[in-house]
Amino acid sequence: MRRLFLIAALAAAGLPASADAVLQKARTPATNGPVYAFDLDYSDGTDQFRMSVDPTQPEGKRVVRISPDPKTLKGDSAKTAERLMTRTEGKIMCSEFAANIPANAKRASETDTAITYTFTPTPGPDDGDIAKAYKFLNGKAVIEKDTGNILSFEMIAPKAFKPMTVAKVDKMTFKVACKAAPDGRTHIDTFSFNMAGSAMMQAFSQNETRKVSNLKQVAASGYGAP
C-alpha cells in the first residue's frame, strides 16, 4: 500500500517513479544569482577579438569594449565585429544548457562526484534555427552530483545530415567546458563550434572558439537588476 501511495504521489507531481534526482536538479536550476560582467576572447581562425561584456546594459549594447577597434576594420572583419557587438547577450551560465537536456537522458558513466548523461538534444527557447539540426545530433553532459551544476556540455553530429533539401552538413560539433563562478554556479569557460558542409552547391565552413574570463559582479540578480 505504501509503495502504491508513493507511485501515485510521483505521478501527480508529473515525474516518473524512477526520476533521476541529479538530472532533475540540473534541469531545474536556480533562476536567481549574481550577474557578472566578463571578458571574452573570440577567434574564428581569421579574426581575433577581445571584448568586455556587461549583461546589465541594453540589448545590442552589452559589448562595452572591443579590440581591435571596429573603425579600423574593413570587409568581413568589420562585419564580424558588428555582429559580435550587436548580438552578444552576456548569457554565460552553464545552466542555460539545461533546456537542451531531456528528461529521458541516460546515464552513460559515473564517478564519485559527477554523472555523464547522453541524449538527443531538445530545443531551448532561444536556440533559433540551429535547433532544427538537434534531431541529428548526439548530446552529452557531465553533471555534478551534489549541486546539479553542468560541468560540460556537447552536441556532435555522428554522421553527415541534410537539415534541408539544398544543404548538407558534413561535420558539426558544439563543445562547452564549464568553470565555477564566485557564487558556486558554473559558467562557460571555453566554447568551440565547428561546422562544415555545402549549400546550394557551395562549400561552407564555420569555426569559432570563445574564452570567458575575469568575472566581476555587476548586479545582484537578473539582467538589469539594481
Coordinates of N, CA and C in Angstrom, one line a residue:
M1 N 0.8 -1.2 0.0 CA 0.0 0.0 0.0 C 0.9 1.3 0.0
R2 N 1.9 1.2 0.8 CA 2.8 2.4 0.9 C 3.5 2.7 -0.5
R3 N 3.9 1.6 -1.2 CA 4.5 1.7 -2.5 C 3.5 2.3 -3.5
L4 N 2.3 1.9 -3.4 CA 1.3 2.4 -4.4 C 1.0 3.9 -4.1
F5 N 1.1 4.3 -2.8 CA 0.9 5.7 -2.5 C 2.0 6.5 -3.0
L6 N 3.3 6.0 -2.9 CA 4.4 6.8 -3.4 C 4.4 6.9 -4.9
I7 N 4.0 5.9 -5.6 CA 3.9 5.9 -7.1 C 2.8 6.9 -7.5
A8 N 1.7 6.9 -6.8 CA 0.6 7.9 -7.1 C 1.1 9.3 -6.9
A9 N 1.8 9.5 -5.8 CA 2.3 10.9 -5.5 C 3.2 11.4 -6.5
L10 N 4.1 10.5 -7.0 CA 5.1 10.9 -8.0 C 4.4 11.2 -9.3
A11 N 3.4 10.4 -9.7 CA 2.7 10.6 -10.9 C 1.9 12.0 -10.9
A12 N 1.4 12.3 -9.7 CA 0.7 13.6 -9.5 C 1.6 14.7 -9.7
A13 N 2.9 14.5 -9.3 CA 3.8 15.6 -9.4 C 4.4 15.7 -10.8
G14 N 4.0 14.8 -11.7 CA 4.4 14.9 -13.1 C 5.8 14.3 -13.3
L15 N 6.3 13.5 -12.4 CA 7.6 12.8 -12.5 C 7.4 11.3 -12.6
P16 N 8.3 10.6 -13.4 CA 8.2 9.2 -13.3 C 8.7 8.6 -12.0
A17 N 8.2 7.4 -11.7 CA 8.6 6.9 -10.4 C 10.1 6.7 -10.3
S18 N 10.8 6.5 -11.4 CA 12.2 6.3 -11.4 C 13.0 7.6 -11.7
A19 N 12.4 8.7 -11.4 CA 13.0 10.0 -11.8 C 14.5 10.1 -11.2
D20 N 15.4 10.6 -12.0 CA 16.8 10.7 -11.7 C 17.0 12.0 -10.9
A21 N 17.3 12.0 -9.7 CA 17.3 13.2 -8.8 C 18.4 14.2 -9.3
V22 N 19.6 13.6 -9.7 CA 20.7 14.5 -10.2 C 20.2 15.2 -11.5
L23 N 19.6 14.5 -12.4 CA 19.2 15.0 -13.7 C 18.1 16.1 -13.4
Q24 N 17.2 15.8 -12.5 CA 16.1 16.7 -12.2 C 16.7 18.0 -11.6
K25 N 17.7 17.9 -10.8 CA 18.3 19.1 -10.2 C 18.9 19.9 -11.3
A26 N 19.6 19.3 -12.3 CA 20.2 20.1 -13.3 C 19.2 20.7 -14.2
R27 N 18.0 20.1 -14.4 CA 17.0 20.6 -15.4 C 16.1 21.6 -14.7
T28 N 16.3 21.8 -13.4 CA 15.5 22.9 -12.7 C 16.5 23.7 -11.9
P29 N 17.4 24.4 -12.6 CA 18.4 25.2 -11.9 C 17.8 26.4 -11.2
A30 N 18.5 26.9 -10.2 CA 18.1 28.2 -9.6 C 18.1 29.3 -10.6
T31 N 17.1 30.1 -10.5 CA 16.9 31.2 -11.5 C 17.5 32.5 -11.0
N32 N 17.8 32.6 -9.7 CA 18.4 33.8 -9.2 C 19.9 33.6 -8.9
G33 N 20.6 34.7 -9.0 CA 22.0 34.7 -8.8 C 22.7 36.0 -9.3
P34 N 23.9 36.3 -8.9 CA 24.5 37.5 -9.3 C 24.7 37.5 -10.8
V35 N 24.8 38.7 -11.4 CA 25.1 38.9 -12.8 C 26.5 39.4 -12.9
Y36 N 27.3 38.8 -13.8 CA 28.7 39.1 -13.9 C 29.0 39.8 -15.2
A37 N 29.8 40.8 -15.2 CA 30.5 41.3 -16.4 C 31.7 40.4 -16.6
F38 N 32.2 40.4 -17.8 CA 33.3 39.4 -18.1 C 34.1 39.9 -19.3
D39 N 35.2 39.3 -19.5 CA 36.0 39.5 -20.7 C 35.8 38.2 -21.6
L40 N 35.8 38.4 -22.9 CA 35.5 37.4 -23.8 C 36.5 37.4 -25.0
D41 N 37.3 36.4 -25.1 CA 38.2 36.3 -26.3 C 37.6 35.4 -27.3
Y42 N 37.6 36.0 -28.6 CA 36.9 35.3 -29.7 C 37.9 35.1 -30.8
S43 N 37.7 33.9 -31.5 CA 38.6 33.7 -32.6 C 37.8 32.8 -33.6
D44 N 37.9 33.1 -34.9 CA 37.3 32.3 -35.9 C 38.3 31.8 -36.9
G45 N 39.5 31.8 -36.6 CA 40.6 31.4 -37.4 C 41.1 32.5 -38.3
T46 N 40.4 33.5 -38.5 CA 40.8 34.7 -39.3 C 40.9 35.9 -38.4
D47 N 39.9 36.2 -37.7 CA 39.8 37.3 -36.8 C 39.9 36.9 -35.3
Q48 N 40.5 37.8 -34.6 CA 40.5 37.6 -33.1 C 40.1 38.9 -32.5
F49 N 39.2 38.8 -31.5 CA 38.7 40.0 -30.8 C 38.7 39.7 -29.3
R50 N 39.0 40.8 -28.5 CA 38.8 40.7 -27.1 C 37.8 41.7 -26.7
M51 N 36.8 41.2 -26.0 CA 35.6 42.1 -25.6 C 35.4 42.1 -24.1
S52 N 34.9 43.2 -23.6 CA 34.4 43.3 -22.3 C 32.9 43.4 -22.4
V53 N 32.2 42.6 -21.6 CA 30.7 42.4 -21.8 C 30.1 42.7 -20.4
D54 N 29.0 43.6 -20.5 CA 28.2 43.9 -19.3 C 26.8 43.6 -19.6
P55 N 26.3 42.4 -19.1 CA 24.9 42.0 -19.4 C 23.8 42.9 -18.9
T56 N 24.1 43.9 -18.0 CA 23.1 44.8 -17.5 C 22.8 45.9 -18.4
Q57 N 23.6 46.1 -19.5 CA 23.4 47.1 -20.4 C 22.3 46.8 -21.4
P58 N 21.7 47.8 -22.1 CA 20.6 47.5 -23.0 C 21.0 46.5 -24.1
E59 N 20.0 45.7 -24.6 CA 20.2 44.7 -25.6 C 20.9 45.4 -26.8
G60 N 21.9 44.7 -27.4 CA 22.6 45.3 -28.5 C 23.8 46.2 -28.1
K61 N 23.9 46.5 -26.8 CA 24.9 47.4 -26.4 C 25.7 46.8 -25.2
R62 N 25.7 45.5 -25.1 CA 26.3 44.8 -23.9 C 27.8 44.6 -24.1
V63 N 28.3 44.7 -25.3 CA 29.7 44.8 -25.5 C 30.2 46.2 -25.3
V64 N 30.8 46.5 -24.1 CA 31.2 47.8 -23.8 C 32.6 48.2 -24.2
R65 N 33.3 47.2 -24.6 CA 34.7 47.5 -25.1 C 35.1 46.3 -26.0
I66 N 35.8 46.7 -27.2 CA 36.2 45.6 -28.1 C 37.5 46.1 -28.7
S67 N 38.4 45.1 -28.9 CA 39.7 45.3 -29.5 C 40.0 44.2 -30.5
P68 N 40.4 44.5 -31.7 CA 40.8 45.9 -32.2 C 39.6 46.7 -32.5
D69 N 39.8 48.0 -32.6 CA 38.7 49.0 -32.9 C 38.1 48.7 -34.2
P70 N 36.7 48.5 -34.2 CA 36.0 48.2 -35.4 C 36.2 49.2 -36.5
K71 N 36.5 50.5 -36.1 CA 36.6 51.6 -37.1 C 37.8 51.3 -37.9
T72 N 38.8 50.5 -37.5 CA 40.0 50.3 -38.2 C 39.8 49.0 -39.2
L73 N 38.7 48.4 -39.1 CA 38.5 47.1 -39.9 C 37.7 47.4 -41.2
K74 N 37.8 46.4 -42.1 CA 37.1 46.5 -43.3 C 36.6 45.1 -43.7
G75 N 35.6 45.1 -44.7 CA 35.2 43.8 -45.2 C 34.6 42.9 -44.2
D76 N 34.9 41.6 -44.3 CA 34.3 40.6 -43.4 C 34.7 40.8 -42.0
S77 N 35.9 41.3 -41.7 CA 36.3 41.6 -40.3 C 35.4 42.6 -39.7
A78 N 35.1 43.6 -40.4 CA 34.2 44.7 -39.9 C 32.8 44.1 -39.6
K79 N 32.3 43.2 -40.5 CA 31.0 42.6 -40.3 C 31.0 41.7 -39.1
T80 N 32.1 41.0 -38.9 CA 32.2 40.1 -37.7 C 32.1 40.9 -36.4
A81 N 32.9 42.0 -36.4 CA 32.9 42.9 -35.2 C 31.5 43.4 -35.0
E82 N 30.8 43.8 -36.0 CA 29.5 44.4 -35.9 C 28.5 43.3 -35.3
R83 N 28.6 42.1 -35.8 CA 27.8 41.0 -35.4 C 28.0 40.7 -33.9
L84 N 29.3 40.7 -33.5 CA 29.6 40.4 -32.1 C 29.0 41.5 -31.2
M85 N 29.2 42.8 -31.6 CA 28.7 43.9 -30.8 C 27.2 43.9 -30.6
T86 N 26.5 43.6 -31.7 CA 25.0 43.7 -31.6 C 24.3 42.4 -31.1
R87 N 25.0 41.3 -31.2 CA 24.3 40.0 -30.9 C 24.8 39.4 -29.6
T88 N 25.9 39.8 -29.0 CA 26.3 39.3 -27.8 C 25.4 39.6 -26.6
E89 N 24.8 38.6 -26.0 CA 23.8 38.8 -24.9 C 24.4 38.8 -23.5
G90 N 25.5 38.1 -23.3 CA 26.1 38.0 -22.0 C 25.6 36.9 -21.1
K91 N 24.9 35.9 -21.8 CA 24.4 34.7 -21.0 C 25.6 33.7 -21.0
I92 N 26.2 33.6 -19.8 CA 27.3 32.7 -19.7 C 27.1 31.5 -18.7
M93 N 26.0 31.5 -18.0 CA 25.8 30.4 -17.1 C 25.5 29.1 -17.8
C94 N 26.2 28.0 -17.3 CA 26.0 26.7 -18.0 C 24.6 26.1 -17.7
S95 N 23.9 26.7 -16.8 CA 22.5 26.2 -16.6 C 21.7 26.5 -17.8
E96 N 22.1 27.4 -18.7 CA 21.4 27.7 -19.9 C 21.2 26.5 -20.7
F97 N 22.1 25.5 -20.6 CA 22.0 24.3 -21.4 C 21.1 23.3 -20.9
A98 N 20.5 23.5 -19.7 CA 19.6 22.6 -19.1 C 18.4 22.4 -20.0
A99 N 18.0 23.4 -20.7 CA 16.8 23.3 -21.6 C 17.1 22.3 -22.7
N100 N 18.3 22.0 -23.0 CA 18.6 21.1 -24.1 C 18.8 19.6 -23.7
I101 N 18.6 19.4 -22.4 CA 18.8 18.1 -21.8 C 17.4 17.5 -21.5
P102 N 16.9 16.5 -22.2 CA 15.6 15.9 -22.0 C 15.5 15.1 -20.7
A103 N 14.3 14.9 -20.2 CA 14.1 14.2 -19.0 C 14.4 12.7 -19.2
N104 N 14.5 12.2 -20.4 CA 14.9 10.8 -20.6 C 16.3 10.6 -20.9
A105 N 17.2 11.6 -20.6 CA 18.6 11.4 -20.8 C 19.1 10.2 -20.0
K106 N 20.1 9.5 -20.6 CA 20.5 8.2 -20.0 C 21.9 8.4 -19.3
R107 N 22.1 7.7 -18.2 CA 23.4 7.7 -17.6 C 24.3 6.9 -18.4
A108 N 25.5 7.4 -18.8 CA 26.5 6.7 -19.5 C 27.6 6.3 -18.7
S109 N 28.0 7.1 -17.7 CA 29.1 6.7 -16.8 C 29.0 7.6 -15.5
E110 N 29.7 7.2 -14.5 CA 29.6 7.8 -13.2 C 30.9 7.8 -12.4
T111 N 31.2 8.9 -11.7 CA 32.3 8.9 -10.8 C 31.8 9.2 -9.4
D112 N 32.7 9.4 -8.5 CA 32.2 9.7 -7.1 C 31.5 11.1 -7.0
T113 N 31.9 12.0 -8.0 CA 31.3 13.4 -7.9 C 30.4 13.8 -9.0
A114 N 30.4 13.1 -10.2 CA 29.7 13.5 -11.3 C 29.1 12.3 -12.1
I115 N 28.1 12.6 -12.9 CA 27.5 11.7 -13.8 C 27.5 12.2 -15.2
T116 N 27.8 11.3 -16.2 CA 27.7 11.7 -17.6 C 26.5 11.2 -18.2
Y117 N 25.7 12.1 -18.9 CA 24.4 11.7 -19.5 C 24.6 11.8 -21.0
T118 N 23.9 11.0 -21.7 CA 23.8 11.1 -23.2 C 22.3 11.2 -23.6
F119 N 22.1 11.8 -24.7 CA 20.7 12.2 -25.1 C 20.7 12.8 -26.5
T120 N 19.5 12.8 -27.1 CA 19.2 13.6 -28.2 C 18.8 15.0 -27.7
P121 N 19.5 16.1 -28.1 CA 19.2 17.4 -27.6 C 17.8 17.9 -27.9
T122 N 17.2 18.6 -27.0 CA 15.9 19.2 -27.2 C 16.1 20.7 -27.4
P123 N 15.3 21.4 -28.2 CA 15.4 22.8 -28.5 C 15.1 23.7 -27.2
G124 N 16.0 24.6 -27.0 CA 15.7 25.6 -25.9 C 14.9 26.8 -26.5
P125 N 14.4 27.6 -25.6 CA 13.5 28.7 -26.0 C 14.2 29.8 -26.9
D126 N 15.5 29.9 -26.8 CA 16.2 30.9 -27.5 C 17.2 30.3 -28.6
D127 N 17.0 29.1 -29.0 CA 18.0 28.4 -29.8 C 17.9 28.8 -31.3
G128 N 16.8 29.3 -31.7 CA 16.6 29.7 -33.1 C 16.7 28.6 -34.1
D129 N 17.2 28.9 -35.3 CA 17.2 28.0 -36.5 C 18.1 26.8 -36.2
I130 N 19.2 26.9 -35.4 CA 20.1 25.8 -35.2 C 19.4 24.6 -34.6
A131 N 18.3 24.9 -33.9 CA 17.6 23.8 -33.2 C 17.0 22.8 -34.2
K132 N 16.9 23.2 -35.5 CA 16.4 22.3 -36.5 C 17.3 21.1 -36.7
A133 N 18.6 21.3 -36.3 CA 19.6 20.2 -36.5 C 19.7 19.3 -35.3
Y134 N 19.1 19.6 -34.2 CA 19.3 18.9 -33.0 C 18.9 17.4 -33.1
K135 N 17.9 17.1 -33.9 CA 17.5 15.7 -34.0 C 18.5 14.8 -34.7
F136 N 19.5 15.4 -35.3 CA 20.6 14.7 -36.0 C 21.8 14.6 -35.1
L137 N 21.8 15.2 -33.9 CA 23.0 15.3 -33.1 C 22.9 14.3 -31.8
N138 N 24.1 14.0 -31.4 CA 24.2 13.3 -30.1 C 24.6 14.3 -29.0
G139 N 23.9 14.3 -27.9 CA 24.3 15.2 -26.8 C 24.9 14.5 -25.7
K140 N 25.8 15.2 -25.0 CA 26.4 14.6 -23.8 C 26.6 15.8 -22.8
A141 N 26.3 15.5 -21.5 CA 26.5 16.5 -20.4 C 27.1 15.8 -19.2
V142 N 28.0 16.4 -18.6 CA 28.6 15.9 -17.3 C 28.0 16.8 -16.2
I143 N 27.3 16.2 -15.2 CA 26.6 16.9 -14.2 C 27.1 16.6 -12.8
E144 N 27.4 17.6 -12.0 CA 27.9 17.4 -10.6 C 26.8 16.8 -9.8
K145 N 27.1 15.8 -9.0 CA 26.1 15.1 -8.2 C 25.5 16.0 -7.1
D146 N 26.3 16.7 -6.3 CA 25.9 17.4 -5.2 C 25.0 18.6 -5.5
T147 N 25.4 19.3 -6.6 CA 24.8 20.6 -6.9 C 23.8 20.6 -8.1
G148 N 24.0 19.6 -9.0 CA 23.3 19.6 -10.3 C 23.9 20.6 -11.3
N149 N 25.0 21.1 -11.0 CA 25.7 22.0 -11.9 C 26.2 21.3 -13.1
I150 N 26.1 21.9 -14.3 CA 26.6 21.3 -15.5 C 28.1 21.6 -15.6
L151 N 28.9 20.6 -15.8 CA 30.3 20.8 -15.8 C 30.9 20.8 -17.2
S152 N 30.2 20.2 -18.1 CA 30.5 20.2 -19.6 C 29.3 19.9 -20.4
F153 N 29.3 20.3 -21.6 CA 28.1 20.0 -22.5 C 28.6 20.0 -23.9
E154 N 28.1 19.0 -24.7 CA 28.4 19.0 -26.1 C 27.3 18.4 -26.9
M155 N 27.3 18.8 -28.2 CA 26.4 18.2 -29.2 C 27.3 17.9 -30.5
I156 N 27.2 16.7 -31.0 CA 28.1 16.3 -32.1 C 27.3 15.5 -33.1
A157 N 27.4 15.8 -34.4 CA 26.8 15.0 -35.4 C 27.6 13.7 -35.7
P158 N 27.0 12.6 -35.4 CA 27.8 11.3 -35.6 C 28.0 11.0 -37.1
K159 N 27.2 11.6 -38.0 CA 27.4 11.4 -39.4 C 26.8 12.6 -40.2
A160 N 27.1 12.7 -41.5 CA 26.6 13.8 -42.3 C 25.1 13.8 -42.3
F161 N 24.5 15.0 -42.4 CA 23.0 15.0 -42.4 C 22.5 16.2 -43.3
K162 N 21.3 16.2 -43.7 CA 20.7 17.2 -44.5 C 19.6 17.9 -43.8
P163 N 19.8 19.1 -43.2 CA 18.8 19.8 -42.5 C 17.7 20.3 -43.4
M164 N 18.0 20.4 -44.7 CA 17.1 20.9 -45.7 C 17.5 20.3 -47.1
T165 N 16.7 20.4 -48.0 CA 16.9 19.7 -49.3 C 18.2 20.2 -50.0
V166 N 18.4 21.5 -49.9 CA 19.5 22.2 -50.6 C 20.8 22.3 -49.8
A167 N 20.8 21.7 -48.6 CA 22.0 21.8 -47.8 C 22.4 20.5 -47.2
K168 N 23.7 20.3 -47.0 CA 24.2 19.1 -46.3 C 25.3 19.5 -45.4
V169 N 25.2 19.0 -44.2 CA 26.2 19.3 -43.1 C 27.1 18.0 -43.0
D170 N 28.4 18.2 -43.3 CA 29.3 17.0 -43.2 C 29.9 16.9 -41.8
K171 N 30.0 18.0 -41.1 CA 30.6 17.9 -39.7 C 30.0 19.0 -38.9
M172 N 29.7 18.7 -37.6 CA 29.2 19.7 -36.7 C 29.5 19.3 -35.3
T173 N 30.2 20.1 -34.6 CA 30.5 19.9 -33.2 C 30.3 21.2 -32.4
F174 N 29.8 21.0 -31.2 CA 29.5 22.2 -30.3 C 29.9 21.7 -28.9
K175 N 31.0 22.3 -28.3 CA 31.5 21.8 -27.1 C 31.7 23.0 -26.1
V176 N 31.3 22.7 -24.9 CA 31.4 23.7 -23.8 C 32.1 23.1 -22.6
A177 N 33.1 23.7 -22.1 CA 33.7 23.4 -20.8 C 33.3 24.4 -19.8
C178 N 32.9 24.0 -18.6 CA 32.3 25.0 -17.6 C 33.3 25.1 -16.4
K179 N 33.1 26.2 -15.7 CA 34.0 26.5 -14.6 C 33.2 27.2 -13.5
A180 N 33.6 27.0 -12.2 CA 32.8 27.6 -11.1 C 32.9 29.1 -11.1
A181 N 31.7 29.7 -11.0 CA 31.7 31.2 -10.8 C 31.8 31.5 -9.3
P182 N 32.1 32.7 -8.9 CA 32.3 33.0 -7.5 C 31.1 32.6 -6.6
D183 N 29.9 32.6 -7.1 CA 28.7 32.2 -6.3 C 28.5 30.7 -6.2
G184 N 29.3 29.9 -6.9 CA 29.1 28.5 -6.9 C 28.5 27.8 -8.1
R185 N 27.7 28.6 -8.9 CA 27.2 28.1 -10.1 C 28.3 27.9 -11.1
T186 N 28.1 27.3 -12.2 CA 29.1 27.1 -13.2 C 28.8 28.0 -14.4
H187 N 29.9 28.6 -15.0 CA 29.7 29.4 -16.2 C 30.6 28.8 -17.3
I188 N 30.3 29.3 -18.5 CA 31.1 28.9 -19.7 C 32.5 29.3 -19.5
D189 N 33.4 28.4 -19.6 CA 34.9 28.7 -19.5 C 35.4 28.8 -21.0
T190 N 35.2 27.7 -21.7 CA 35.6 27.7 -23.1 C 34.4 27.1 -24.0
F191 N 34.3 27.6 -25.2 CA 33.3 27.2 -26.1 C 33.9 27.1 -27.5
S192 N 33.5 26.0 -28.2 CA 34.0 25.8 -29.5 C 32.9 25.3 -30.4
F193 N 32.8 25.8 -31.6 CA 31.8 25.4 -32.6 C 32.4 25.2 -33.9
N194 N 32.2 24.1 -34.5 CA 32.8 23.8 -35.8 C 31.7 23.1 -36.7
M195 N 31.6 23.7 -37.9 CA 30.6 23.1 -38.9 C 31.1 23.3 -40.3
A196 N 30.9 22.3 -41.1 CA 31.4 22.3 -42.5 C 30.4 21.5 -43.3
G197 N 30.2 22.0 -44.6 CA 29.2 21.3 -45.4 C 29.1 22.0 -46.7
S198 N 27.9 21.9 -47.3 CA 27.6 22.6 -48.6 C 26.2 23.1 -48.6
A199 N 25.9 24.1 -49.3 CA 24.6 24.6 -49.5 C 24.5 25.3 -50.9
M200 N 23.4 24.9 -51.7 CA 23.3 25.5 -53.0 C 24.5 25.3 -53.8
M201 N 25.1 24.1 -53.6 CA 26.3 23.7 -54.4 C 27.6 24.5 -54.1
Q202 N 27.6 25.2 -52.9 CA 28.7 26.0 -52.5 C 29.2 25.4 -51.1
A203 N 30.5 25.2 -51.0 CA 31.0 24.7 -49.7 C 31.0 25.8 -48.7
F204 N 30.8 25.5 -47.4 CA 30.9 26.5 -46.3 C 31.6 25.8 -45.1
S205 N 32.2 26.6 -44.3 CA 32.7 26.2 -43.0 C 32.7 27.3 -42.0
Q206 N 32.5 26.9 -40.8 CA 32.5 27.9 -39.7 C 33.2 27.3 -38.5
N207 N 34.1 28.1 -38.0 CA 34.9 27.6 -36.8 C 35.0 28.8 -35.8
E208 N 34.5 28.6 -34.6 CA 34.6 29.7 -33.6 C 35.1 29.1 -32.3
T209 N 35.9 29.8 -31.6 CA 36.2 29.5 -30.2 C 36.1 30.7 -29.4
R210 N 35.7 30.5 -28.1 CA 35.5 31.7 -27.2 C 36.0 31.3 -25.8
K211 N 36.6 32.2 -25.1 CA 37.1 32.0 -23.8 C 36.6 33.1 -22.9
V212 N 35.9 32.7 -21.8 CA 35.4 33.7 -20.8 C 36.3 33.8 -19.6
S213 N 36.5 35.0 -19.2 CA 37.4 35.2 -18.0 C 37.1 36.5 -17.3
N214 N 37.8 36.7 -16.1 CA 37.7 38.0 -15.4 C 36.2 38.3 -15.0
L215 N 35.5 37.4 -14.4 CA 34.2 37.7 -14.0 C 34.2 38.7 -12.8
K216 N 33.2 39.7 -12.9 CA 33.1 40.7 -11.9 C 31.6 41.0 -11.7
Q217 N 31.1 40.8 -10.5 CA 29.7 41.0 -10.2 C 29.3 42.5 -10.5
V218 N 28.2 42.6 -11.2 CA 27.6 43.9 -11.6 C 26.2 44.1 -11.1
A219 N 25.5 43.1 -10.7 CA 24.2 43.2 -10.3 C 23.8 42.0 -9.4
A220 N 22.8 42.2 -8.5 CA 22.5 41.1 -7.5 C 21.9 39.9 -8.2
S221 N 20.9 40.2 -9.1 CA 20.2 39.0 -9.7 C 19.5 39.5 -11.0
G222 N 19.7 38.7 -12.1 CA 18.9 39.0 -13.3 C 19.4 40.2 -14.1
Y223 N 19.1 40.2 -15.4 CA 19.5 41.3 -16.2 C 19.0 42.6 -15.7
G224 N 19.8 43.6 -15.6 CA 19.4 45.0 -15.2 C 19.0 45.1 -13.8
A225 N 19.3 44.1 -12.9 CA 18.9 44.2 -11.5 C 19.7 45.3 -10.8
P226 N 19.1 46.0 -9.9 CA 19.7 47.1 -9.2 C 20.9 46.5 -8.3

